[in-house]
C-alpha positions as MATLAB code, in Angstrom:
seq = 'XXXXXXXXXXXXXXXXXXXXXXXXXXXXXXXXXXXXXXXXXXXXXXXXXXXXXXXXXXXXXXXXXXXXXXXXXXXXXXXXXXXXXXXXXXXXXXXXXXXXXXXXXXXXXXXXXXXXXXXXXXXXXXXXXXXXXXXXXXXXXXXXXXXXXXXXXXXXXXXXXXXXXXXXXXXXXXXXXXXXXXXXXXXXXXXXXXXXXXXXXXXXXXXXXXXXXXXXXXXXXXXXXXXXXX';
ca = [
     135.065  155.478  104.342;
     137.835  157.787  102.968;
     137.166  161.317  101.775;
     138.796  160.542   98.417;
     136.929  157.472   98.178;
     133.643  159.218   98.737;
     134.211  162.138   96.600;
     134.631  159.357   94.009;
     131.524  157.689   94.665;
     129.893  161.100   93.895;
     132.094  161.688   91.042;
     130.810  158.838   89.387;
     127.110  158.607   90.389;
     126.017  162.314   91.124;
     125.661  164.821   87.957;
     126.981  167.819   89.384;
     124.431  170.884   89.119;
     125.887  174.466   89.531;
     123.270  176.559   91.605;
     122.923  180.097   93.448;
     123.135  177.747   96.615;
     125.527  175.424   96.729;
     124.267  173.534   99.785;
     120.674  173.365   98.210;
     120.076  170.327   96.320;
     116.680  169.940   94.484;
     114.193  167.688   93.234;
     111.618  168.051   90.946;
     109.326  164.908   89.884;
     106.095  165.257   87.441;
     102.903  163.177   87.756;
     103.979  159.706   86.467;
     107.696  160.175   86.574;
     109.619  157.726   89.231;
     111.806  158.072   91.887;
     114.391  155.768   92.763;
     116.229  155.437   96.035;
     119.385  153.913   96.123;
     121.635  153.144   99.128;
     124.626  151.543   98.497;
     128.190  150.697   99.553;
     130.990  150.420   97.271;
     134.037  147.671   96.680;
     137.498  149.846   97.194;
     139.680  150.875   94.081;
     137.194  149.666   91.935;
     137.882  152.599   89.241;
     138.299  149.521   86.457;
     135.237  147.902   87.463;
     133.383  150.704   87.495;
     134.867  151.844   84.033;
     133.431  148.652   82.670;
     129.643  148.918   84.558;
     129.638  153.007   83.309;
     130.160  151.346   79.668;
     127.676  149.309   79.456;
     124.594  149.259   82.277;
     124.430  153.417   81.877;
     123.958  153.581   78.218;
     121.024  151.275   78.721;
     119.648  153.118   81.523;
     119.980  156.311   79.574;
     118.021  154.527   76.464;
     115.177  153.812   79.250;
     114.966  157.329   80.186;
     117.253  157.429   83.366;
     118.210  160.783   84.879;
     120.961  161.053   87.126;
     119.871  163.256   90.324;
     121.885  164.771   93.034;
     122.677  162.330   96.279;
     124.056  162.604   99.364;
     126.746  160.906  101.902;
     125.879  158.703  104.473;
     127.789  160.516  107.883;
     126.042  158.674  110.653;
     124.399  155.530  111.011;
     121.688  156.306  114.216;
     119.157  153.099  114.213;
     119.652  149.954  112.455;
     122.762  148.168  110.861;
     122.978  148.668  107.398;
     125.921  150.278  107.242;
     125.824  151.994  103.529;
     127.760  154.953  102.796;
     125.620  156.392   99.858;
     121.701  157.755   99.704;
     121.086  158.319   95.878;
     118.065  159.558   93.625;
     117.192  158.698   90.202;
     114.720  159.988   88.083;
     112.552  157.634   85.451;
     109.972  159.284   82.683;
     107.089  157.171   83.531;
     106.663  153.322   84.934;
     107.064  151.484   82.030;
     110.367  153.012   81.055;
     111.367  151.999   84.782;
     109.922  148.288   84.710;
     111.375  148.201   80.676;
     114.787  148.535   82.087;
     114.643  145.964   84.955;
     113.180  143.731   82.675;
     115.796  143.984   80.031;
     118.836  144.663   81.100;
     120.121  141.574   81.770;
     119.737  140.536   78.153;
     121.347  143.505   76.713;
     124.392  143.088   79.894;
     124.274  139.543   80.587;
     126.675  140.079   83.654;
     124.788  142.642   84.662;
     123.998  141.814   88.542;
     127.320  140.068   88.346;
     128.762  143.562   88.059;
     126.799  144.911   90.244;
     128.065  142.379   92.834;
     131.341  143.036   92.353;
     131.224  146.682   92.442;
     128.709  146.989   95.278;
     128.752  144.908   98.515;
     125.478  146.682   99.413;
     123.139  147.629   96.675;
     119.548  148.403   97.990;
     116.624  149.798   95.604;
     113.104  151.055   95.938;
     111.298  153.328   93.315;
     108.033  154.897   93.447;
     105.595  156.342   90.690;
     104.425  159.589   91.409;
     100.594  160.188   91.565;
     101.122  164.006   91.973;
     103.574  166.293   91.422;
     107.046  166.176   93.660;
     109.144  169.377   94.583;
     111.411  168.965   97.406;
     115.109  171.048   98.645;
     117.227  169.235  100.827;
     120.192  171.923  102.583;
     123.469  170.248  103.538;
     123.943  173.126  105.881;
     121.072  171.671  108.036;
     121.311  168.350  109.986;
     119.587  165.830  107.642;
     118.158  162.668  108.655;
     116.562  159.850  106.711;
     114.504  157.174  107.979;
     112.996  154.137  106.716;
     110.215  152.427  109.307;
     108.798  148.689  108.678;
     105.652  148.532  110.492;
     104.967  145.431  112.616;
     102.116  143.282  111.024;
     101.437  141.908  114.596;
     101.117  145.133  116.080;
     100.179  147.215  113.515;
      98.957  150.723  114.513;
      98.213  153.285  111.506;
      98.099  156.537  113.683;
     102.085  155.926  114.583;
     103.187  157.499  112.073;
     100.936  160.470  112.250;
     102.221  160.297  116.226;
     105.940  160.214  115.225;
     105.064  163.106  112.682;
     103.482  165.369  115.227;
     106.226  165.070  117.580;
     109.102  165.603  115.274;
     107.160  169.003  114.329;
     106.728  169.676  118.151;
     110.237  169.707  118.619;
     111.268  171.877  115.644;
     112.033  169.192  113.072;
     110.822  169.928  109.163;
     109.547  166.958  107.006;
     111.534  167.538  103.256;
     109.848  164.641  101.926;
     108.040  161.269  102.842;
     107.807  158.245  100.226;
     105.636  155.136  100.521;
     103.917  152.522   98.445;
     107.527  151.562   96.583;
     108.683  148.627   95.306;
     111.577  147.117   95.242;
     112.924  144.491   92.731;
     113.807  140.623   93.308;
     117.098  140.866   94.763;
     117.262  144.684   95.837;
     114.613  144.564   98.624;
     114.333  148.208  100.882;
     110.915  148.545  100.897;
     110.174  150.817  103.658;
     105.854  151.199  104.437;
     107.262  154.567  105.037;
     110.866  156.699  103.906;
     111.283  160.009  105.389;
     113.699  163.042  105.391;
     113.730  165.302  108.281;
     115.550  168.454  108.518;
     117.024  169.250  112.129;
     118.723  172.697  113.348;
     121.472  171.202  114.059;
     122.645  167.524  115.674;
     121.572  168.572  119.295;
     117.680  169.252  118.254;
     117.866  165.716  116.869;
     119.376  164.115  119.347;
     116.715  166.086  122.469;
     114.523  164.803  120.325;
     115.357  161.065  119.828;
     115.954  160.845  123.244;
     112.046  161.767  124.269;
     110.939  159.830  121.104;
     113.346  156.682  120.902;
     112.336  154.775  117.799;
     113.297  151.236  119.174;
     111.079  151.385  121.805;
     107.593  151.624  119.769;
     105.840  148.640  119.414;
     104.031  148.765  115.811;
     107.720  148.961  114.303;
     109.059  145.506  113.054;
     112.541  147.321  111.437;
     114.040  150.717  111.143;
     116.795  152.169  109.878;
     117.943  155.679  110.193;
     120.787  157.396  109.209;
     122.097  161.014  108.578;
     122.889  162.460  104.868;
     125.620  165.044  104.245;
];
């Protein structure tokens, strides 16, 4: 994707918000509040289509208590092929403003997912209601990888993930954040049992440790996809 065409992805989507740190951005979610995720890829010169989606879907959203949160660029994609170029965040006041809006939009924007379609070839969605309190900095400066692991129902093994965990820790990785029990609506599936952002030194710490740790070769998986956010 072009710079200009990314900046303008980020122009439109991501509320810019001046800090002390630049390359910090920062999340802050109450108990009850959701999150949404959003990766997406977006239809070139689409400037009028967008004007016309901005018009009338965001207003809406807005009504329903949307907030706008920083996001991030997609850079590299390292497992899986979902090729988005776009990891967003959205904030919602509590579940029933989130549900209120997927159940009504479509009435008040009839070509709603129509839009959508046109404006996004890729449009992926999971939110999550918070039972505690959320904080969370991601720095740009650092080497930032998401991943999102489907576990195998045929092979299921609940201590992987405390296994992956441990090992990413072992080799100097930080966990920012990890997300499960989301939903995603009819249409929008990326329901992950488990999203995670790790925070690397730099590419070579992530890449020693991917190569002692390669995801694809662990049984309980049935999908992942990994990518890194800029």
């Amino acid at each position: 994707m072009k710079l200009s065409n990314l900046i303008f992805l980020f122009v439109l989507f991501v509320v810019a918000i001046t800090r002390a740190q630049d390359n910090i951005k920062s999340f802050d979610f109450k108990k009850g509040e959701v999150l949404d995720i959003i990766l997406l890829s977006q239809t070139q010169n689409a400037e009028e289509l967008f004007a016309r989606y901005k018009k009338t879907a965001f207003p809406v959203a807005f009504e329903y208590s949307y907030q706008l949160q920083p996001g991030f660029g997609i850079t590299k994609l390292t497992l899986g092929t979902n090729k988005v170029n776009a990891f967003l965040f959205g904030k919602w006041s509590n579940l029933e403003k989130r549900k209120g809006f997927l159940n009504n939009i479509a009435k008040r924007v009839p070509d709603f997912h129509q839009q959508r379609r046109k404006l996004f070839p890729y449009f992926a969605l999971t939110y999550y209601e918070m039972n505690d309190d959320l904080k969370f900095d991601v720095d740009t400066s650092k080497f930032n990888v998401a991943t999102a692991l489907w576990n195998n129902p045929y092979r299921k093994d609940t201590s992987f993930f405390k296994k992956w965990i441990a090992a990413v820790k072992k080799f100097g990785g930080t966990i920012i954040v990890t997300l499960e029990n989301g939903t995603s609506p009819l249409g929008y599936y990326y329901n992950a049992d488990v999203l995670c952002i790790v925070e690397w030194q730099n590419e070579n710490a992530f890449q020693a440790f991917a190569k002692k740790h390669p995801l694809s070769f662990y049984e309980p998986l049935r999908n992942v996809h990994q990518f890194v956010i800029q």
